[in-house]
mmCIF file of C-alpha atoms in Angstrom:
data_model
loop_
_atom_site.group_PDB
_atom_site.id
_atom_site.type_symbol
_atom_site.label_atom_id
_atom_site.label_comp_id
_atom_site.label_asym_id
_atom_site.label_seq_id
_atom_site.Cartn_x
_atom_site.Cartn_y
_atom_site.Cartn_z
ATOM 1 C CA UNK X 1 108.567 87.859 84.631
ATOM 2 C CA UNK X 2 109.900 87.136 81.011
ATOM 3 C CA UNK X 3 112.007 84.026 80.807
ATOM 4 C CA UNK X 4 115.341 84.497 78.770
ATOM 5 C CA UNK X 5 114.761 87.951 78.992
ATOM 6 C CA UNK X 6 118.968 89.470 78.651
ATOM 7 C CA UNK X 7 120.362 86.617 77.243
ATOM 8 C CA UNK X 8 122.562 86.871 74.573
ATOM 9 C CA UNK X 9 123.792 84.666 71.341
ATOM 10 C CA UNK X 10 127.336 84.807 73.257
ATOM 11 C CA UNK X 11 126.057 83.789 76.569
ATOM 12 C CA UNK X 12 125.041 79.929 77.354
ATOM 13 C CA UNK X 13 121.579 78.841 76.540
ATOM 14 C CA UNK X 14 118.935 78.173 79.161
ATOM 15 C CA UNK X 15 118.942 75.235 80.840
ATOM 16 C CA UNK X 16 115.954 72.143 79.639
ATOM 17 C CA UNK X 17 114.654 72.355 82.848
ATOM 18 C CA UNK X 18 111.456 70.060 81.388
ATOM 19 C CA UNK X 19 113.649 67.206 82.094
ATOM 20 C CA UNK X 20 113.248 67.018 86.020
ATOM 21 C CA UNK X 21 110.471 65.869 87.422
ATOM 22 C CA UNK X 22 107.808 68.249 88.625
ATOM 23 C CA UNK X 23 107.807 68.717 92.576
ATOM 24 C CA UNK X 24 103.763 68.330 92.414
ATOM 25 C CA UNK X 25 101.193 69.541 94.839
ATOM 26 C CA UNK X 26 101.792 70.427 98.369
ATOM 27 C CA UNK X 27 101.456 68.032 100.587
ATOM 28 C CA UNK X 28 98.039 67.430 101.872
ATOM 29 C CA UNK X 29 98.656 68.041 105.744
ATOM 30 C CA UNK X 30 100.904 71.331 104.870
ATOM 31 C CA UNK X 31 97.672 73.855 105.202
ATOM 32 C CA UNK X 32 96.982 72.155 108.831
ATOM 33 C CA UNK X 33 100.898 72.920 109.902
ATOM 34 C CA UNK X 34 100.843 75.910 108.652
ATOM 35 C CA UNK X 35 97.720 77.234 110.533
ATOM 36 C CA UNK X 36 98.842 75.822 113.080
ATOM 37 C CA UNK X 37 101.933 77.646 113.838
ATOM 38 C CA UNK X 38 100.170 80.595 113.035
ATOM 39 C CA UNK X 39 97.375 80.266 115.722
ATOM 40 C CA UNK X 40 100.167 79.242 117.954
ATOM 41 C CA UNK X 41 101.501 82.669 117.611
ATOM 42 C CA UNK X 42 98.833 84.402 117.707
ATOM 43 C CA UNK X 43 98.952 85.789 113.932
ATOM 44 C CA UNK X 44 95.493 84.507 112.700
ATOM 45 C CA UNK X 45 92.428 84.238 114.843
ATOM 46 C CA UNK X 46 90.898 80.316 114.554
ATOM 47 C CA UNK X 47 87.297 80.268 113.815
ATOM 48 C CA UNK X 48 86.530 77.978 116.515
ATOM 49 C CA UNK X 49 88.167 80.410 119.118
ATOM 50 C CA UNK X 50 85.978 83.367 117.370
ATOM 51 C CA UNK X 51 82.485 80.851 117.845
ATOM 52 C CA UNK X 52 82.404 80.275 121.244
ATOM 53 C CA UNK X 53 85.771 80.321 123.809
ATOM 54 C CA UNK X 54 84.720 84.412 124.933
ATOM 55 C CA UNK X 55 80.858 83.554 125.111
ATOM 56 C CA UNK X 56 81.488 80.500 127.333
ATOM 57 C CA UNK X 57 83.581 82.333 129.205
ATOM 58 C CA UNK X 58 81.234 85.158 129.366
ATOM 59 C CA UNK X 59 78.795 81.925 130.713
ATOM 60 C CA UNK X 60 81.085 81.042 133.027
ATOM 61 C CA UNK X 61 81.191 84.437 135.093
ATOM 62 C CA UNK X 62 77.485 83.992 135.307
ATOM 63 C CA UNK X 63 78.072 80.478 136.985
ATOM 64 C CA UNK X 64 80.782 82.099 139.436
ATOM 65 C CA UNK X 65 78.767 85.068 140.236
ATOM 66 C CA UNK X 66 75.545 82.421 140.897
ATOM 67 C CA UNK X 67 73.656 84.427 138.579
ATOM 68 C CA UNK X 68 71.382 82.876 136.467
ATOM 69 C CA UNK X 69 72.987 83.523 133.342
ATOM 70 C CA UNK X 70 72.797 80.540 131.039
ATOM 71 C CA UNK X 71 76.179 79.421 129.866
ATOM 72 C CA UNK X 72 75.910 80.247 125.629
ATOM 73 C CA UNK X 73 75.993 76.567 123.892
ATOM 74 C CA UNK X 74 78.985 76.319 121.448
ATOM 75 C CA UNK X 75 77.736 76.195 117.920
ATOM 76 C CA UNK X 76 80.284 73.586 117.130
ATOM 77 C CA UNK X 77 80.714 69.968 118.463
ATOM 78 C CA UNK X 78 80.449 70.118 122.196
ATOM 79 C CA UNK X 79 83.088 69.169 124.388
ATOM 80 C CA UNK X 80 82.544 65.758 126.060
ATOM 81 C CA UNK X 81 83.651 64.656 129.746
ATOM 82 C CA UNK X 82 83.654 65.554 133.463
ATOM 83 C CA UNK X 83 84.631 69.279 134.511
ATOM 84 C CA UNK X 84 87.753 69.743 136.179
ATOM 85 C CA UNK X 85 89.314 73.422 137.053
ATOM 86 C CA UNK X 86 92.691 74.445 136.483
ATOM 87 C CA UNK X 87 93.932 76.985 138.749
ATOM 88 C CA UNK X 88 96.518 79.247 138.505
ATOM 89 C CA UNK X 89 98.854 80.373 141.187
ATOM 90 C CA UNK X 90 102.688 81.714 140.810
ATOM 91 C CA UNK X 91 104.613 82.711 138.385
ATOM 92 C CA UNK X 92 105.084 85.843 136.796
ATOM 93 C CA UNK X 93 102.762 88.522 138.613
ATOM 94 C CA UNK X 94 103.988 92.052 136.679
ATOM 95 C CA UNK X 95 105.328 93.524 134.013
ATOM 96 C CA UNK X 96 106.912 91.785 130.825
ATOM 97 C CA UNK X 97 106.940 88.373 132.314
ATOM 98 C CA UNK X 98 103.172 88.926 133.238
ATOM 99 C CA UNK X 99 102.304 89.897 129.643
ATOM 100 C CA UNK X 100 104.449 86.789 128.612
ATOM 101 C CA UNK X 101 102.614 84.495 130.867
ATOM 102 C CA UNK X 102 98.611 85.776 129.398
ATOM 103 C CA UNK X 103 100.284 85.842 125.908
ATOM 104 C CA UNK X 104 101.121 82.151 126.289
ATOM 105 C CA UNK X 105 98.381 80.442 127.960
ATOM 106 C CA UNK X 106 95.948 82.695 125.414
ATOM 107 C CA UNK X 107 97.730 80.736 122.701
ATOM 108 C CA UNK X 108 97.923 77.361 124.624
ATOM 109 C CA UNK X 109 93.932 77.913 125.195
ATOM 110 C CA UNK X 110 93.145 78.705 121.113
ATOM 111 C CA UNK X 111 95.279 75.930 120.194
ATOM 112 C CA UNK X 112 96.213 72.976 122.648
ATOM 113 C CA UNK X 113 93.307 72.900 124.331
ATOM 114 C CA UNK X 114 90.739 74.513 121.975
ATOM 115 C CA UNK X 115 87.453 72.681 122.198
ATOM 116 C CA UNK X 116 87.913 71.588 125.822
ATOM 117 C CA UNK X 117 87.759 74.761 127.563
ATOM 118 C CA UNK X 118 84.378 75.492 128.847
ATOM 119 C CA UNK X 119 85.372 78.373 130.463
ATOM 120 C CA UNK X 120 88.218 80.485 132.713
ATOM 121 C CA UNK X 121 89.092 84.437 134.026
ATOM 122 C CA UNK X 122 92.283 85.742 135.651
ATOM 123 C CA UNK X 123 91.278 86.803 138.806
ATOM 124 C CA UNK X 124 92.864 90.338 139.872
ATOM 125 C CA UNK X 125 95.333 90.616 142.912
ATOM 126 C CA UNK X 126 93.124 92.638 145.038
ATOM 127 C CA UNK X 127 90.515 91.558 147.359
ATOM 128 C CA UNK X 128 89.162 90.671 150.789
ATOM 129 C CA UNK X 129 89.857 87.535 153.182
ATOM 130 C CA UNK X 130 86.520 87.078 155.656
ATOM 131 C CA UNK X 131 86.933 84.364 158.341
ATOM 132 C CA UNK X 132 84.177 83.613 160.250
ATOM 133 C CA UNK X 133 81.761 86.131 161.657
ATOM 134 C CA UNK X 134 83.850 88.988 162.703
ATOM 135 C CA UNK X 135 87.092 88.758 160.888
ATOM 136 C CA UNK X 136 87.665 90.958 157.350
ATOM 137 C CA UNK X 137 91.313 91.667 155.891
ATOM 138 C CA UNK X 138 92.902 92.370 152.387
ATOM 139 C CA UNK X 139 93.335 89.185 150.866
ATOM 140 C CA UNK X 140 97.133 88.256 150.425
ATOM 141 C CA UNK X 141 98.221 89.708 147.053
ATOM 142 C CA UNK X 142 99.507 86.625 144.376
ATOM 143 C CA UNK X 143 103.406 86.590 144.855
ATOM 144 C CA UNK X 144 105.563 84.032 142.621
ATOM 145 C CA UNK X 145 106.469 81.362 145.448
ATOM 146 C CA UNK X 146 103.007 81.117 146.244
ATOM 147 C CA UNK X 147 99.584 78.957 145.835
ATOM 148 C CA UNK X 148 97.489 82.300 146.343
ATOM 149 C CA UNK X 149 95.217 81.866 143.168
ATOM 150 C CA UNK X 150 95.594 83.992 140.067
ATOM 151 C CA UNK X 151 92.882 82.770 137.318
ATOM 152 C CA UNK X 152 91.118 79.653 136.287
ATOM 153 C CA UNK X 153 90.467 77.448 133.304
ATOM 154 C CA UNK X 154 87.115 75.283 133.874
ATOM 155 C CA UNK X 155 87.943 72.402 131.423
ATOM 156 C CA UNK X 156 86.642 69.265 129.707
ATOM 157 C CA UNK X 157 88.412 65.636 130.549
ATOM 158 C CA UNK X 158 88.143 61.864 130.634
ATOM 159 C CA UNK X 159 89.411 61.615 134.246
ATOM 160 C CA UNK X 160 91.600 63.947 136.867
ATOM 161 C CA UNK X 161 94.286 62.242 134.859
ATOM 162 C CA UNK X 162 93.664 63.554 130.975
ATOM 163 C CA UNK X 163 92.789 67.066 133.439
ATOM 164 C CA UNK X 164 96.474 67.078 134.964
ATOM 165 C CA UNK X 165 98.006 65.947 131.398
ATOM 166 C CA UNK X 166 96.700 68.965 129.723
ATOM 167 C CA UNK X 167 97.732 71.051 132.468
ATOM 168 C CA UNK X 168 100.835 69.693 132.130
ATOM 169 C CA UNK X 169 100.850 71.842 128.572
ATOM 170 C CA UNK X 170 100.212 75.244 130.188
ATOM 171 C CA UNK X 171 103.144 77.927 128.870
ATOM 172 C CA UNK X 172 102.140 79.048 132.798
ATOM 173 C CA UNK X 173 104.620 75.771 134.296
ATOM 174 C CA UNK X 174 107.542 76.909 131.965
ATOM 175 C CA UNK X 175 107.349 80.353 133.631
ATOM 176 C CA UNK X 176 107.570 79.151 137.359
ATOM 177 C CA UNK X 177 103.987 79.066 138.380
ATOM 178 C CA UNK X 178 101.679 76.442 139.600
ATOM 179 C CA UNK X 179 98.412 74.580 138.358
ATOM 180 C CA UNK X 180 96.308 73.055 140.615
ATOM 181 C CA UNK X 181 93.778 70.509 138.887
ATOM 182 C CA UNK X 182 90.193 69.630 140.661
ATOM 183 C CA UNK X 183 87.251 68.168 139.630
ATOM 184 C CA UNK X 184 84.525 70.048 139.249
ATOM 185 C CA UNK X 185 80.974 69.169 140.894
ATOM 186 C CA UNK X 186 78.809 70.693 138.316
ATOM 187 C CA UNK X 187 75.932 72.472 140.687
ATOM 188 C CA UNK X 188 73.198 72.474 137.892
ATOM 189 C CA UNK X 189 70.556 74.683 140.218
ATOM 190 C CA UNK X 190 73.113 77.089 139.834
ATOM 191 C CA UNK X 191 73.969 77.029 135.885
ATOM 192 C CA UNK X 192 69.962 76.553 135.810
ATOM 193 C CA UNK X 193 69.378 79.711 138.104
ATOM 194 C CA UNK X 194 66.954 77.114 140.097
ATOM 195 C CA UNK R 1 91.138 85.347 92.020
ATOM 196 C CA UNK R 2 94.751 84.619 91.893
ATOM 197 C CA UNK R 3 95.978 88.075 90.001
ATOM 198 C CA UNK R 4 97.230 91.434 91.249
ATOM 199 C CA UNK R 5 93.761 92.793 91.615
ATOM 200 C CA UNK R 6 92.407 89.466 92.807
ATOM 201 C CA UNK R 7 95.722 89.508 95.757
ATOM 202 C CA UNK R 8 94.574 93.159 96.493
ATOM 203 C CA UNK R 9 91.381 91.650 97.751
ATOM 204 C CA UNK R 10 92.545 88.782 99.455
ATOM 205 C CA UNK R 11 95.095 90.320 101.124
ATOM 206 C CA UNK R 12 92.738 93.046 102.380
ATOM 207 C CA UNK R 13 90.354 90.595 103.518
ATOM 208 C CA UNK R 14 92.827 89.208 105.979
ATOM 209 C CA UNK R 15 94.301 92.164 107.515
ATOM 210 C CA UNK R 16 91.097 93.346 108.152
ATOM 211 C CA UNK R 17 90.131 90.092 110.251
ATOM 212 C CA UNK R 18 92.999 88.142 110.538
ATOM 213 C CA UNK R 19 90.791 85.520 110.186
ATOM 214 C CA UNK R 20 91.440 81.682 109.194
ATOM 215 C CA UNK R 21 89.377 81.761 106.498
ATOM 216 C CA UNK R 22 90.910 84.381 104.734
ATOM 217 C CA UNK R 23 94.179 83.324 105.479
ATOM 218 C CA UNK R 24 93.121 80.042 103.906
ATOM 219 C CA UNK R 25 92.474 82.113 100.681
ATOM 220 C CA UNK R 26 95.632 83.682 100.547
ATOM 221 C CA UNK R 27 97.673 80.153 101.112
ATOM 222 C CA UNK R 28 95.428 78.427 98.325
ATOM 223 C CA UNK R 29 96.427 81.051 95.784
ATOM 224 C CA UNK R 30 99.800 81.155 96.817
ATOM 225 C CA UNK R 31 100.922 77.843 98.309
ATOM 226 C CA UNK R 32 100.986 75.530 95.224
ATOM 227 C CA UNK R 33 103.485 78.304 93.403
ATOM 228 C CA UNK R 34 105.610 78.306 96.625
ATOM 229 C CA UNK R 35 105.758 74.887 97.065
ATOM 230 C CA UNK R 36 107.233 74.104 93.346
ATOM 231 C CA UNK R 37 109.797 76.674 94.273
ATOM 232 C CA UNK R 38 110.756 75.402 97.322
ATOM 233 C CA UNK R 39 111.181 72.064 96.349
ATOM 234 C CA UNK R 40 113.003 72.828 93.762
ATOM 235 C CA UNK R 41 115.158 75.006 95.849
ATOM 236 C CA UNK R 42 115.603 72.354 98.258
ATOM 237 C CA UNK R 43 116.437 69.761 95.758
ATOM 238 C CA UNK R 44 113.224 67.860 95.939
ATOM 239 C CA UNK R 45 113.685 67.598 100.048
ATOM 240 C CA UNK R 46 109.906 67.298 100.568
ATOM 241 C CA UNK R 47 110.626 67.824 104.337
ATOM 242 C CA UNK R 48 112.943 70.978 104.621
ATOM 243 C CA UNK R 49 110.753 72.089 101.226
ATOM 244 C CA UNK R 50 108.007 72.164 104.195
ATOM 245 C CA UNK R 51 109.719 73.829 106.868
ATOM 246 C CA UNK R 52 110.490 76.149 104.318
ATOM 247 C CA UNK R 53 107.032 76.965 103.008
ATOM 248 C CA UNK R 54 105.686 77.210 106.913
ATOM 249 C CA UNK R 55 108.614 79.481 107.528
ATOM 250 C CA UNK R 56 107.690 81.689 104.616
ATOM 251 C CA UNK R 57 104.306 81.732 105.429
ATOM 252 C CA UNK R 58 104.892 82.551 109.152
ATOM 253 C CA UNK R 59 107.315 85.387 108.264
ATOM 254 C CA UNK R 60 104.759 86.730 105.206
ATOM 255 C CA UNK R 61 102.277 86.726 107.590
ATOM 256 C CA UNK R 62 104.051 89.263 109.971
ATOM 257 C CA UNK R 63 105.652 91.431 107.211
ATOM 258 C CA UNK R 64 102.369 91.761 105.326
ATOM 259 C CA UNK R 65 100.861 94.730 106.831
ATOM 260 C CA UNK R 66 103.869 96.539 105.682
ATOM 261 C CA UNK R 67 104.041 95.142 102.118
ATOM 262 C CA UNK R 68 103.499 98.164 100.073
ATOM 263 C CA UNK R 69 102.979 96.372 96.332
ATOM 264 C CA UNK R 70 106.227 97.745 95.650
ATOM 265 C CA UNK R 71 106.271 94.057 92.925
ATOM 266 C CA UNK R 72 103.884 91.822 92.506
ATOM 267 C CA UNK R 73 102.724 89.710 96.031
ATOM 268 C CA UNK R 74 103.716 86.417 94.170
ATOM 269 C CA UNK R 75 107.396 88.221 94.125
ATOM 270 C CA UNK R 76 107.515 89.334 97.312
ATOM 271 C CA UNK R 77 106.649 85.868 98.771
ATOM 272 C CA UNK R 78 109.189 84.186 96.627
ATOM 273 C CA UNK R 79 111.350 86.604 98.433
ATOM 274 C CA UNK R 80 111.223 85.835 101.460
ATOM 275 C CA UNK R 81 111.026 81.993 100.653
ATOM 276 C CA UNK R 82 114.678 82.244 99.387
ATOM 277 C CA UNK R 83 115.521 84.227 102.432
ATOM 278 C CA UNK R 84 113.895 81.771 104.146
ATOM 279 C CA UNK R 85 115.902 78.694 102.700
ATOM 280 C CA UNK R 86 119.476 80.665 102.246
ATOM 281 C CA UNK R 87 119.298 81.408 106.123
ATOM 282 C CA UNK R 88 118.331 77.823 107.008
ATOM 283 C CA UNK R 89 121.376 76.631 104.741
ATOM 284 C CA UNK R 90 123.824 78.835 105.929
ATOM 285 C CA UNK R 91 123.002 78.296 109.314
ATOM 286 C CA UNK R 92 123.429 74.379 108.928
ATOM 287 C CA UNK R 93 119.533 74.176 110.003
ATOM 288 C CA UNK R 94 118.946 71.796 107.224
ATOM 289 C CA UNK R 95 116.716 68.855 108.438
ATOM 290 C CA UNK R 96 118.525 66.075 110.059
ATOM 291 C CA UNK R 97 116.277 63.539 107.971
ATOM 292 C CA UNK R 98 117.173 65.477 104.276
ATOM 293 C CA UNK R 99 119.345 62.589 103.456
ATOM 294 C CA UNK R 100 117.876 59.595 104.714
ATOM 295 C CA UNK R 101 114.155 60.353 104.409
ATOM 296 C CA UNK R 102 114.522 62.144 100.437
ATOM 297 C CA UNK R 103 117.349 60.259 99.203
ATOM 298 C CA UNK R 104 115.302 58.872 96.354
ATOM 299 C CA UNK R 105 114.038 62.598 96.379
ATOM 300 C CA UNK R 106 114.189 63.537 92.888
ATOM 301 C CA UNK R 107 113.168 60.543 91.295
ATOM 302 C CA UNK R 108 113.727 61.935 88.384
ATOM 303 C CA UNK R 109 112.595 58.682 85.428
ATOM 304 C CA UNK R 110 114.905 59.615 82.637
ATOM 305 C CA UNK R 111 118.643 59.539 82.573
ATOM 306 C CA UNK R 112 118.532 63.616 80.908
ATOM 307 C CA UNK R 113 116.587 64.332 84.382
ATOM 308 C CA UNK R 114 119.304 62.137 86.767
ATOM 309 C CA UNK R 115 121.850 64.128 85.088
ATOM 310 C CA UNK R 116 120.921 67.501 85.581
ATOM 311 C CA UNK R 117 119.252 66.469 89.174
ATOM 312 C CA UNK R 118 122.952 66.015 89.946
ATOM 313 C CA UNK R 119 124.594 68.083 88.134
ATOM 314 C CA UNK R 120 122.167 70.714 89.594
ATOM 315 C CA UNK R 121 123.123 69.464 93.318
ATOM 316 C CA UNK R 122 126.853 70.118 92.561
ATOM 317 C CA UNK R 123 126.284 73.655 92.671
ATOM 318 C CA UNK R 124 126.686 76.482 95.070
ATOM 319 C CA UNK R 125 123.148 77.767 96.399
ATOM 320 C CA UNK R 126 124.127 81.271 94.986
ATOM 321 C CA UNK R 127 124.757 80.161 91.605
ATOM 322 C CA UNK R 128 121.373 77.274 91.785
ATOM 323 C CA UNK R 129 119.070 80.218 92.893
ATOM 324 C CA UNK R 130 119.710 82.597 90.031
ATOM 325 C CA UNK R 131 119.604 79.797 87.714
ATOM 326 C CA UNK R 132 116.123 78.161 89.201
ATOM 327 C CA UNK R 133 115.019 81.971 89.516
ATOM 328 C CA UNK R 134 115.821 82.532 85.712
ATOM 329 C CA UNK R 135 115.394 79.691 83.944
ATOM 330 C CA UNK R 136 112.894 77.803 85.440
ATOM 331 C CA UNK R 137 110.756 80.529 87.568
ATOM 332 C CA UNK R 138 110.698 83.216 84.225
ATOM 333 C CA UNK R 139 111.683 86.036 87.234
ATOM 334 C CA UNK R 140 113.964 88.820 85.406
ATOM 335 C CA UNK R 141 117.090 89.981 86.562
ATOM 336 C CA UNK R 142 116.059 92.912 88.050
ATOM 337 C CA UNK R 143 113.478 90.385 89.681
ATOM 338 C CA UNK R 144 115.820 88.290 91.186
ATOM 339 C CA UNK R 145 117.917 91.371 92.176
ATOM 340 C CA UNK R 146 115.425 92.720 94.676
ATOM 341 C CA UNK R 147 115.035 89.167 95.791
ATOM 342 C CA UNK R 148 118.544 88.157 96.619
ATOM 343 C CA UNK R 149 119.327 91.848 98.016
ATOM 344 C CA UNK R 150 122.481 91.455 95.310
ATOM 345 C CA UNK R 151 122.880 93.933 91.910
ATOM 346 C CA UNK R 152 120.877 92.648 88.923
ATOM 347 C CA UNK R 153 124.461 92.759 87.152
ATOM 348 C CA UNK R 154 125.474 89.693 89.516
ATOM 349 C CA UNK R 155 122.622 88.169 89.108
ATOM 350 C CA UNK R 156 123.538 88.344 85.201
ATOM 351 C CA UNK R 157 126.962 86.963 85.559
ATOM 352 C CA UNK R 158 126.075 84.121 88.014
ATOM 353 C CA UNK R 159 123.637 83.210 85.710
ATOM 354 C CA UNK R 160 126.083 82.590 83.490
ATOM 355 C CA UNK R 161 128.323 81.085 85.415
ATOM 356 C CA UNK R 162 126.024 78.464 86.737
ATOM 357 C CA UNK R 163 124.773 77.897 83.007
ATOM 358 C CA UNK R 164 128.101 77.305 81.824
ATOM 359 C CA UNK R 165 129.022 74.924 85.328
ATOM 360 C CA UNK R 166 125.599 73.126 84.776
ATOM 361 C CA UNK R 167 126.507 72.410 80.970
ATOM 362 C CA UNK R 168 130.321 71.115 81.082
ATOM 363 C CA UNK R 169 129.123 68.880 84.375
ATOM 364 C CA UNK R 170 126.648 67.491 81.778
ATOM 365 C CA UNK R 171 128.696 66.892 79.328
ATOM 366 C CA UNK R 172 131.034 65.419 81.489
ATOM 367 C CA UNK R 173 128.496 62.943 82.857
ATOM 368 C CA UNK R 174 127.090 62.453 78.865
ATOM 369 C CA UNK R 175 130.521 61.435 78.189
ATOM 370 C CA UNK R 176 130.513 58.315 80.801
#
């Protein structure tokens, strides 16, 4: 990079460029935007998602499985509220729209709602139905049009309202499926293995 | 840090983790550069100046495992910020709020600076570009060649042409 470099007596001279203002620093707020959008496409990992999402998830399938594992503390500021549990149903269920659909909500959870998931899994399509004492089928597998349940997202909120308004953010709606929100009754002999 | 060996390292660092923090190191060496350039670019638009530096950074991001040092990595972003900005303006995706919210944009203080703010406005993004590139950025020629994806001898004559546009428009304003 020479400035000037080519020019010629013949040719006009440079322009006095010192006489406009100078743009300055970028803005303050610009580095936030910018990481942003690229956690939101999933082009840089966020620390916070590094920390702790995958070990309180890993928590979480001790809670499900009513093991005793302990649930691993995030190192950062801890997530304050009630438990509520998003669950999926619908939607895509194979293929490129499937891939789509974990794509998105993997972004939605490292970015719109990162530091108020406690925990989640997709749950697989096969399985087992028992109904009472004598009665064992295959479980229904997940189709699009239906409430048969596909994963879960145990999250932190104020109320079952602040719950249903994040849900209302799931990538999972725009593709056709379904979120159910409940609270959560946080069994603590479980989590506590007591 | 901010050199060709120290942009080796930095941009090493992040491919191999991806990771916010080393992105973080990458923007701060890169950003304030980028930023200058887009806002001139953008005529002192602060707001489409920072659509355009996301944009670029977005686009970098994706394109960088396959940057192969062929020019510097300062270069090579500057790039693809003019691609960046000459695709938003030919497309018309200039921000609604240009006008209203940066009308005072410039602000340049001195009448010289007014002058050549406007003068500088009244011309064509080709001919602005080589003459920002050139005269105020220090990029050669053969620079703003690879940049533009146009011959280095076009990028010598609309350098002229834009010095020669820029000057009578001034002189037509000085005589006022």
């Amino acid at each position: 990079m020479s400035g000037g470099q080519g020019f010629e007596p013949d040719e006009e001279p440079p322009v006095p460029f010192d006489d406009l203002p100078q743009p300055g620093l970028p803005p303050d707020g610009l580095q936030a935007r910018v990481l942003e959008r690229l956690l939101r496409e999933d082009l840089v990992v966020g620390r916070r998602t590094r920390r702790w999402l995958w070990p309180a998830a890993a928590g979480l399938v001790g809670i499900v499985l009513g093991g005793s594992l302990r649930p691993a503390p995030p190192p950062g500021p801890t997530p304050q509220g009630p438990l509520f549990m998003l669950v999926f149903a619908g939607g895509p269920q194979s293929g490129d729209g499937l891939k789509q659909s974990i794509l998105a909500t993997r972004t939605w959870a490292r970015t719109t709602a990162a530091g108020r998931i406690v925990g989640g899994q997709r749950l697989l399509p096969d399985g087992r139905v028992l109904e009472g004492t004598s009665v064992e089928r295959e479980a229904p597998r997940p189709r699009s049009d239906d409430f048969t349940p596909t994963g879960f997202f145990i999250v932190r909120a104020h109320d079952l309202a602040d719950a249903a308004a994040l849900a209302r953010s799931n990538p999972h709606l725009g593709l056709g499926g379904t979120l159910t929100v409940r609270p959560v009754d946080d069994l603590r002999w479980v989590r506590d293995g007591e | 840090m901010n050199g060709p060996a120290g942009d080796h390292e930095l941009v090493a660092r992040f491919l191999a983790t991806r990771d916010e923090s080393a992105f973080s190191a990458l923007y701060q060496a890169h950003t304030p550069y980028l930023w200058r350039l887009a806002m001139r670019l953008c005529q002192g638009a602060r707001s489409e100046a920072e659509e355009v530096v996301q944009e670029t950074w977005a686009r970098s991001v994706r394109l960088l495992p396959g940057f192969a040092w062929g020019s510097a990595l300062r270069t090579w972003l500057a790039g693809i910020l003019i691609n960046c900005r000459r695709e938003r303006y030919r497309t018309g995706l200039r921000h609604a709020a240009l006008d209203a919210e940066d009308s005072g944009r410039g602000a340049a203080t001195n009448e010289q600076g007014v002058d050549l703010e406007r003068a500088l406005a009244s011309l064509s993004e080709e001919l602005r570009s080589v003459l920002l590139l050139f005269d105020q950025e220090g990029y050669t020629h053969v620079e703003i060649a690879t940049m533009l994806q146009i011959p280095a001898g076009t990028s010598k004559s609309r350098l002229f042409t834009a010095r020669r546009a820029l000057r009578e428009r001034l002189g037509r304003a000085g005589a006022r």
